[in-house]
Amino acid sequence: MAGHRIYKVSFASIYPHYVAKAERKGRTKEDVDQIIFWLTGYDRDGLEGILKDGTDLETFFTNAPAPNPSRTLIKGIICGVRVEEIEEPTMREIRYLDKLIDELARGRTMDKILRKA
């Protein structure tokens, strides 16, 4: 299945794109990291390890220490698909992160991005 090839891409190879997208819109690497920590339960050391060891996307999400139960509140369209309708679990997790980074780049407040308000 062609769509599953993305799962073998290292998280470290896409992370700089998330950071660059945020920074182009006046947000920070720390904002991106806060989103990742909230979504997955990784902490600073865990994320740094992932970035150093070349962990692929599938493993990154499968081994997430504490996926946030509020992530199911993430709704909307990303890449032309409604996030909440994605059935394949790993792809849904990837798109959750994509959606949150998009919200960050669009200037939403962190409380709204992290589903606190």
PDB file of N, CA, C and O in Angstrom, residues 38-97:
ATOM      1  N   TRP A  38       2.165  17.775  24.155  1.00  0.00           N
ATOM      2  CA  TRP A  38       0.742  17.645  24.498  1.00  0.00           C
ATOM      3  C   TRP A  38       0.102  16.475  23.750  1.00  0.00           C
ATOM      4  O   TRP A  38      -0.624  15.684  24.340  1.00  0.00           O
ATOM      5  N   LEU A  39       0.396  16.362  22.465  1.00  0.00           N
ATOM      6  CA  LEU A  39      -0.246  15.342  21.630  1.00  0.00           C
ATOM      7  C   LEU A  39       0.213  13.933  21.973  1.00  0.00           C
ATOM      8  O   LEU A  39      -0.595  13.006  22.002  1.00  0.00           O
ATOM      9  N   THR A  40       1.490  13.767  22.259  1.00  0.00           N
ATOM     10  CA  THR A  40       2.072  12.428  22.352  1.00  0.00           C
ATOM     11  C   THR A  40       2.501  11.990  23.750  1.00  0.00           C
ATOM     12  O   THR A  40       2.655  10.790  23.991  1.00  0.00           O
ATOM     13  N   GLY A  41       2.777  12.952  24.618  1.00  0.00           N
ATOM     14  CA  GLY A  41       3.306  12.606  25.930  1.00  0.00           C
ATOM     15  C   GLY A  41       4.819  12.522  25.973  1.00  0.00           C
ATOM     16  O   GLY A  41       5.393  12.277  27.037  1.00  0.00           O
ATOM     17  N   TYR A  42       5.478  12.727  24.831  1.00  0.00           N
ATOM     18  CA  TYR A  42       6.946  12.794  24.869  1.00  0.00           C
ATOM     19  C   TYR A  42       7.348  14.020  25.664  1.00  0.00           C
ATOM     20  O   TYR A  42       6.624  15.022  25.694  1.00  0.00           O
ATOM     21  N   ASP A  43       8.520  13.959  26.281  1.00  0.00           N
ATOM     22  CA  ASP A  43       9.084  15.123  26.949  1.00  0.00           C
ATOM     23  C   ASP A  43      10.305  15.572  26.148  1.00  0.00           C
ATOM     24  O   ASP A  43      10.601  15.012  25.087  1.00  0.00           O
ATOM     25  N   ARG A  44      11.004  16.583  26.641  1.00  0.00           N
ATOM     26  CA  ARG A  44      12.164  17.138  25.917  1.00  0.00           C
ATOM     27  C   ARG A  44      13.192  16.050  25.609  1.00  0.00           C
ATOM     28  O   ARG A  44      13.634  15.909  24.486  1.00  0.00           O
ATOM     29  N   ASP A  45      13.565  15.257  26.621  1.00  0.00           N
ATOM     30  CA  ASP A  45      14.573  14.208  26.403  1.00  0.00           C
ATOM     31  C   ASP A  45      14.080  13.174  25.403  1.00  0.00           C
ATOM     32  O   ASP A  45      14.843  12.720  24.543  1.00  0.00           O
ATOM     33  N   GLY A  46      12.820  12.790  25.513  1.00  0.00           N
ATOM     34  CA  GLY A  46      12.259  11.807  24.583  1.00  0.00           C
ATOM     35  C   GLY A  46      12.271  12.310  23.155  1.00  0.00           C
ATOM     36  O   GLY A  46      12.641  11.582  22.222  1.00  0.00           O
ATOM     37  N   LEU A  47      11.877  13.579  22.966  1.00  0.00           N
ATOM     38  CA  LEU A  47      11.870  14.152  21.624  1.00  0.00           C
ATOM     39  C   LEU A  47      13.287  14.257  21.072  1.00  0.00           C
ATOM     40  O   LEU A  47      13.525  13.910  19.910  1.00  0.00           O
ATOM     41  N   GLU A  48      14.215  14.687  21.896  1.00  0.00           N
ATOM     42  CA  GLU A  48      15.609  14.786  21.431  1.00  0.00           C
ATOM     43  C   GLU A  48      16.147  13.420  21.018  1.00  0.00           C
ATOM     44  O   GLU A  48      16.855  13.296  20.019  1.00  0.00           O
ATOM     45  N   GLY A  49      15.801  12.379  21.766  1.00  0.00           N
ATOM     46  CA  GLY A  49      16.217  11.024  21.402  1.00  0.00           C
ATOM     47  C   GLY A  49      15.637  10.594  20.062  1.00  0.00           C
ATOM     48  O   GLY A  49      16.338  10.010  19.231  1.00  0.00           O
ATOM     49  N   ILE A  50      14.354  10.889  19.851  1.00  0.00           N
ATOM     50  CA  ILE A  50      13.684  10.564  18.586  1.00  0.00           C
ATOM     51  C   ILE A  50      14.380  11.269  17.429  1.00  0.00           C
ATOM     52  O   ILE A  50      14.612  10.683  16.369  1.00  0.00           O
ATOM     53  N   LEU A  51      14.714  12.536  17.626  1.00  0.00           N
ATOM     54  CA  LEU A  51      15.349  13.314  16.566  1.00  0.00           C
ATOM     55  C   LEU A  51      16.757  12.809  16.264  1.00  0.00           C
ATOM     56  O   LEU A  51      17.198  12.865  15.117  1.00  0.00           O
ATOM     57  N   LYS A  52      17.437  12.285  17.265  1.00  0.00           N
ATOM     58  CA  LYS A  52      18.801  11.787  17.071  1.00  0.00           C
ATOM     59  C   LYS A  52      18.844  10.394  16.467  1.00  0.00           C
ATOM     60  O   LYS A  52      19.732  10.081  15.681  1.00  0.00           O
ATOM     61  N   ASP A  53      17.896   9.534  16.839  1.00  0.00           N
ATOM     62  CA  ASP A  53      18.026   8.126  16.424  1.00  0.00           C
ATOM     63  C   ASP A  53      17.310   7.764  15.123  1.00  0.00           C
ATOM     64  O   ASP A  53      17.356   6.614  14.700  1.00  0.00           O
ATOM     65  N   GLY A  54      16.642   8.730  14.508  1.00  0.00           N
ATOM     66  CA  GLY A  54      16.029   8.447  13.208  1.00  0.00           C
ATOM     67  C   GLY A  54      14.734   7.652  13.279  1.00  0.00           C
ATOM     68  O   GLY A  54      14.345   6.996  12.306  1.00  0.00           O
ATOM     69  N   THR A  55      14.056   7.693  14.392  1.00  0.00           N
ATOM     70  CA  THR A  55      12.787   6.977  14.565  1.00  0.00           C
ATOM     71  C   THR A  55      11.808   7.363  13.456  1.00  0.00           C
ATOM     72  O   THR A  55      11.638   8.543  13.160  1.00  0.00           O
ATOM     73  N   ASP A  56      11.172   6.356  12.862  1.00  0.00           N
ATOM     74  CA  ASP A  56      10.208   6.642  11.797  1.00  0.00           C
ATOM     75  C   ASP A  56       8.869   7.088  12.392  1.00  0.00           C
ATOM     76  O   ASP A  56       8.617   6.935  13.590  1.00  0.00           O
ATOM     77  N   LEU A  57       8.016   7.658  11.531  1.00  0.00           N
ATOM     78  CA  LEU A  57       6.730   8.198  11.980  1.00  0.00           C
ATOM     79  C   LEU A  57       5.857   7.163  12.666  1.00  0.00           C
ATOM     80  O   LEU A  57       5.254   7.438  13.702  1.00  0.00           O
ATOM     81  N   GLU A  58       5.797   5.968  12.080  1.00  0.00           N
ATOM     82  CA  GLU A  58       4.949   4.931  12.675  1.00  0.00           C
ATOM     83  C   GLU A  58       5.399   4.607  14.091  1.00  0.00           C
ATOM     84  O   GLU A  58       4.591   4.561  15.015  1.00  0.00           O
ATOM     85  N   THR A  59       6.697   4.417  14.275  1.00  0.00           N
ATOM     86  CA  THR A  59       7.231   4.107  15.596  1.00  0.00           C
ATOM     87  C   THR A  59       7.058   5.288  16.543  1.00  0.00           C
ATOM     88  O   THR A  59       6.719   5.112  17.718  1.00  0.00           O
ATOM     89  N   PHE A  60       7.267   6.500  16.029  1.00  0.00           N
ATOM     90  CA  PHE A  60       7.082   7.706  16.834  1.00  0.00           C
ATOM     91  C   PHE A  60       5.686   7.732  17.455  1.00  0.00           C
ATOM     92  O   PHE A  60       5.541   7.952  18.661  1.00  0.00           O
ATOM     93  N   PHE A  61       4.666   7.483  16.649  1.00  0.00           N
ATOM     94  CA  PHE A  61       3.302   7.536  17.179  1.00  0.00           C
ATOM     95  C   PHE A  61       2.919   6.269  17.938  1.00  0.00           C
ATOM     96  O   PHE A  61       2.252   6.343  18.975  1.00  0.00           O
ATOM     97  N   THR A  62       3.354   5.111  17.475  1.00  0.00           N
ATOM     98  CA  THR A  62       3.029   3.853  18.156  1.00  0.00           C
ATOM     99  C   THR A  62       3.619   3.818  19.558  1.00  0.00           C
ATOM    100  O   THR A  62       2.993   3.311  20.490  1.00  0.00           O
ATOM    101  N   ASN A  63       4.820   4.351  19.714  1.00  0.00           N
ATOM    102  CA  ASN A  63       5.506   4.320  21.004  1.00  0.00           C
ATOM    103  C   ASN A  63       5.306   5.592  21.833  1.00  0.00           C
ATOM    104  O   ASN A  63       5.979   5.772  22.848  1.00  0.00           O
ATOM    105  N   ALA A  64       4.404   6.457  21.402  1.00  0.00           N
ATOM    106  CA  ALA A  64       4.151   7.687  22.158  1.00  0.00           C
ATOM    107  C   ALA A  64       3.798   7.312  23.605  1.00  0.00           C
ATOM    108  O   ALA A  64       2.937   6.467  23.833  1.00  0.00           O
ATOM    109  N   PRO A  65       4.479   7.919  24.566  1.00  0.00           N
ATOM    110  CA  PRO A  65       4.289   7.533  25.966  1.00  0.00           C
ATOM    111  C   PRO A  65       2.877   7.759  26.510  1.00  0.00           C
ATOM    112  O   PRO A  65       2.401   6.970  27.315  1.00  0.00           O
ATOM    113  N   ALA A  66       2.223   8.827  26.091  1.00  0.00           N
ATOM    114  CA  ALA A  66       0.905   9.144  26.653  1.00  0.00           C
ATOM    115  C   ALA A  66       0.087   9.953  25.646  1.00  0.00           C
ATOM    116  O   ALA A  66      -0.061  11.169  25.801  1.00  0.00           O
ATOM    117  N   PRO A  67      -0.433   9.290  24.613  1.00  0.00           N
ATOM    118  CA  PRO A  67      -1.263  10.032  23.647  1.00  0.00           C
ATOM    119  C   PRO A  67      -2.405  10.742  24.385  1.00  0.00           C
ATOM    120  O   PRO A  67      -3.097  10.135  25.197  1.00  0.00           O
ATOM    121  N   ASN A  68      -2.542  12.008  24.120  1.00  0.00           N
ATOM    122  CA  ASN A  68      -3.523  12.815  24.841  1.00  0.00           C
ATOM    123  C   ASN A  68      -4.945  12.414  24.438  1.00  0.00           C
ATOM    124  O   ASN A  68      -5.280  12.433  23.262  1.00  0.00           O
ATOM    125  N   PRO A  69      -5.777  12.046  25.400  1.00  0.00           N
ATOM    126  CA  PRO A  69      -7.146  11.654  25.059  1.00  0.00           C
ATOM    127  C   PRO A  69      -7.938  12.791  24.402  1.00  0.00           C
ATOM    128  O   PRO A  69      -8.861  12.529  23.630  1.00  0.00           O
ATOM    129  N   SER A  70      -7.556  14.026  24.653  1.00  0.00           N
ATOM    130  CA  SER A  70      -8.252  15.163  24.045  1.00  0.00           C
ATOM    131  C   SER A  70      -7.918  15.344  22.566  1.00  0.00           C
ATOM    132  O   SER A  70      -8.527  16.175  21.901  1.00  0.00           O
ATOM    133  N   ARG A  71      -6.981  14.560  22.047  1.00  0.00           N
ATOM    134  CA  ARG A  71      -6.640  14.692  20.630  1.00  0.00           C
ATOM    135  C   ARG A  71      -7.830  14.350  19.734  1.00  0.00           C
ATOM    136  O   ARG A  71      -7.905  14.817  18.603  1.00  0.00           O
ATOM    137  N   THR A  72      -8.787  13.586  20.259  1.00  0.00           N
ATOM    138  CA  THR A  72      -9.970  13.257  19.458  1.00  0.00           C
ATOM    139  C   THR A  72     -10.871  14.472  19.261  1.00  0.00           C
ATOM    140  O   THR A  72     -11.795  14.429  18.448  1.00  0.00           O
ATOM    141  N   LEU A  73     -10.595  15.560  19.966  1.00  0.00           N
ATOM    142  CA  LEU A  73     -11.335  16.804  19.768  1.00  0.00           C
ATOM    143  C   LEU A  73     -10.830  17.582  18.560  1.00  0.00           C
ATOM    144  O   LEU A  73     -11.429  18.586  18.173  1.00  0.00           O
ATOM    145  N   ILE A  74      -9.717  17.129  17.983  1.00  0.00           N
ATOM    146  CA  ILE A  74      -9.157  17.799  16.806  1.00  0.00           C
ATOM    147  C   ILE A  74     -10.045  17.465  15.611  1.00  0.00           C
ATOM    148  O   ILE A  74     -10.208  16.298  15.261  1.00  0.00           O
ATOM    149  N   LYS A  75     -10.607  18.489  15.024  1.00  0.00           N
ATOM    150  CA  LYS A  75     -11.521  18.325  13.897  1.00  0.00           C
ATOM    151  C   LYS A  75     -11.080  19.239  12.765  1.00  0.00           C
ATOM    152  O   LYS A  75     -10.351  20.196  12.981  1.00  0.00           O
ATOM    153  N   GLY A  76     -11.574  18.967  11.583  1.00  0.00           N
ATOM    154  CA  GLY A  76     -11.318  19.860  10.464  1.00  0.00           C
ATOM    155  C   GLY A  76     -10.655  19.148   9.308  1.00  0.00           C
ATOM    156  O   GLY A  76     -10.454  17.936   9.326  1.00  0.00           O
ATOM    157  N   ILE A  77     -10.329  19.934   8.307  1.00  0.00           N
ATOM    158  CA  ILE A  77      -9.777  19.385   7.066  1.00  0.00           C
ATOM    159  C   ILE A  77      -8.287  19.657   6.998  1.00  0.00           C
ATOM    160  O   ILE A  77      -7.834  20.781   7.245  1.00  0.00           O
ATOM    161  N   ILE A  78      -7.547  18.628   6.646  1.00  0.00           N
ATOM    162  CA  ILE A  78      -6.113  18.746   6.394  1.00  0.00           C
ATOM    163  C   ILE A  78      -5.818  17.909   5.158  1.00  0.00           C
ATOM    164  O   ILE A  78      -6.282  16.772   5.047  1.00  0.00           O
ATOM    165  N   CYS A  79      -5.139  18.488   4.212  1.00  0.00           N
ATOM    166  CA  CYS A  79      -4.828  17.813   2.945  1.00  0.00           C
ATOM    167  C   CYS A  79      -6.112  17.315   2.266  1.00  0.00           C
ATOM    168  O   CYS A  79      -6.134  16.238   1.669  1.00  0.00           O
ATOM    169  N   GLY A  80      -7.174  18.093   2.390  1.00  0.00           N
ATOM    170  CA  GLY A  80      -8.427  17.762   1.717  1.00  0.00           C
ATOM    171  C   GLY A  80      -9.246  16.651   2.357  1.00  0.00           C
ATOM    172  O   GLY A  80     -10.235  16.200   1.792  1.00  0.00           O
ATOM    173  N   VAL A  81      -8.845  16.211   3.548  1.00  0.00           N
ATOM    174  CA  VAL A  81      -9.534  15.110   4.217  1.00  0.00           C
ATOM    175  C   VAL A  81      -9.924  15.555   5.626  1.00  0.00           C
ATOM    176  O   VAL A  81      -9.142  16.214   6.313  1.00  0.00           O
ATOM    177  N   ARG A  82     -11.120  15.181   6.062  1.00  0.00           N
ATOM    178  CA  ARG A  82     -11.542  15.481   7.425  1.00  0.00           C
ATOM    179  C   ARG A  82     -10.755  14.588   8.390  1.00  0.00           C
ATOM    180  O   ARG A  82     -10.817  13.370   8.292  1.00  0.00           O
ATOM    181  N   VAL A  83     -10.034  15.194   9.292  1.00  0.00           N
ATOM    182  CA  VAL A  83      -9.183  14.466  10.241  1.00  0.00           C
ATOM    183  C   VAL A  83      -9.983  13.417  11.008  1.00  0.00           C
ATOM    184  O   VAL A  83      -9.546  12.277  11.163  1.00  0.00           O
ATOM    185  N   GLU A  84     -11.148  13.798  11.474  1.00  0.00           N
ATOM    186  CA  GLU A  84     -11.944  12.897  12.300  1.00  0.00           C
ATOM    187  C   GLU A  84     -12.490  11.694  11.533  1.00  0.00           C
ATOM    188  O   GLU A  84     -12.979  10.739  12.133  1.00  0.00           O
ATOM    189  N   GLU A  85     -12.388  11.703  10.210  1.00  0.00           N
ATOM    190  CA  GLU A  85     -12.888  10.586   9.407  1.00  0.00           C
ATOM    191  C   GLU A  85     -11.789   9.636   8.938  1.00  0.00           C
ATOM    192  O   GLU A  85     -12.076   8.642   8.272  1.00  0.00           O
ATOM    193  N   ILE A  86     -10.551   9.930   9.271  1.00  0.00           N
ATOM    194  CA  ILE A  86      -9.446   9.058   8.874  1.00  0.00           C
ATOM    195  C   ILE A  86      -9.501   7.802   9.728  1.00  0.00           C
ATOM    196  O   ILE A  86      -9.432   7.869  10.953  1.00  0.00           O
ATOM    197  N   GLU A  87      -9.644   6.663   9.069  1.00  0.00           N
ATOM    198  CA  GLU A  87      -9.807   5.407   9.801  1.00  0.00           C
ATOM    199  C   GLU A  87      -8.479   4.780  10.211  1.00  0.00           C
ATOM    200  O   GLU A  87      -8.380   4.168  11.263  1.00  0.00           O
ATOM    201  N   GLU A  88      -7.453   4.909   9.384  1.00  0.00           N
ATOM    202  CA  GLU A  88      -6.169   4.273   9.659  1.00  0.00           C
ATOM    203  C   GLU A  88      -5.505   5.018  10.825  1.00  0.00           C
ATOM    204  O   GLU A  88      -5.258   6.218  10.736  1.00  0.00           O
ATOM    205  N   PRO A  89      -5.247   4.333  11.942  1.00  0.00           N
ATOM    206  CA  PRO A  89      -4.782   5.006  13.164  1.00  0.00           C
ATOM    207  C   PRO A  89      -3.496   5.817  13.020  1.00  0.00           C
ATOM    208  O   PRO A  89      -3.434   6.943  13.520  1.00  0.00           O
ATOM    209  N   THR A  90      -2.487   5.282  12.369  1.00  0.00           N
ATOM    210  CA  THR A  90      -1.224   6.025  12.262  1.00  0.00           C
ATOM    211  C   THR A  90      -1.407   7.272  11.411  1.00  0.00           C
ATOM    212  O   THR A  90      -0.919   8.347  11.772  1.00  0.00           O
ATOM    213  N   MET A  91      -2.118   7.158  10.308  1.00  0.00           N
ATOM    214  CA  MET A  91      -2.354   8.325   9.460  1.00  0.00           C
ATOM    215  C   MET A  91      -3.169   9.374  10.212  1.00  0.00           C
ATOM    216  O   MET A  91      -2.906  10.571  10.100  1.00  0.00           O
ATOM    217  N   ARG A  92      -4.125   8.950  11.002  1.00  0.00           N
ATOM    218  CA  ARG A  92      -4.920   9.900  11.781  1.00  0.00           C
ATOM    219  C   ARG A  92      -4.012  10.655  12.766  1.00  0.00           C
ATOM    220  O   ARG A  92      -4.124  11.876  12.907  1.00  0.00           O
ATOM    221  N   GLU A  93      -3.093   9.948  13.417  1.00  0.00           N
ATOM    222  CA  GLU A  93      -2.162  10.604  14.352  1.00  0.00           C
ATOM    223  C   GLU A  93      -1.275  11.617  13.620  1.00  0.00           C
ATOM    224  O   GLU A  93      -1.049  12.725  14.115  1.00  0.00           O
ATOM    225  N   ILE A  94      -0.776  11.231  12.458  1.00  0.00           N
ATOM    226  CA  ILE A  94       0.056  12.143  11.659  1.00  0.00           C
ATOM    227  C   ILE A  94      -0.738  13.395  11.316  1.00  0.00           C
ATOM    228  O   ILE A  94      -0.253  14.521  11.444  1.00  0.00           O
ATOM    229  N   ARG A  95      -1.967  13.214  10.893  1.00  0.00           N
ATOM    230  CA  ARG A  95      -2.807  14.351  10.490  1.00  0.00           C
ATOM    231  C   ARG A  95      -3.230  15.200  11.681  1.00  0.00           C
ATOM    232  O   ARG A  95      -3.431  16.403  11.534  1.00  0.00           O
ATOM    233  N   TYR A  96      -3.379  14.587  12.861  1.00  0.00           N
ATOM    234  CA  TYR A  96      -3.636  15.389  14.058  1.00  0.00           C
ATOM    235  C   TYR A  96      -2.496  16.399  14.242  1.00  0.00           C
ATOM    236  O   TYR A  96      -2.727  17.576  14.469  1.00  0.00           O
ATOM    237  N   LEU A  97      -1.270  15.912  14.149  1.00  0.00           N
ATOM    238  CA  LEU A  97      -0.123  16.801  14.326  1.00  0.00           C
ATOM    239  C   LEU A  97      -0.089  17.854  13.225  1.00  0.00           C
ATOM    240  O   LEU A  97       0.131  19.040  13.501  1.00  0.00           O
TER     241      LEU A  97
END
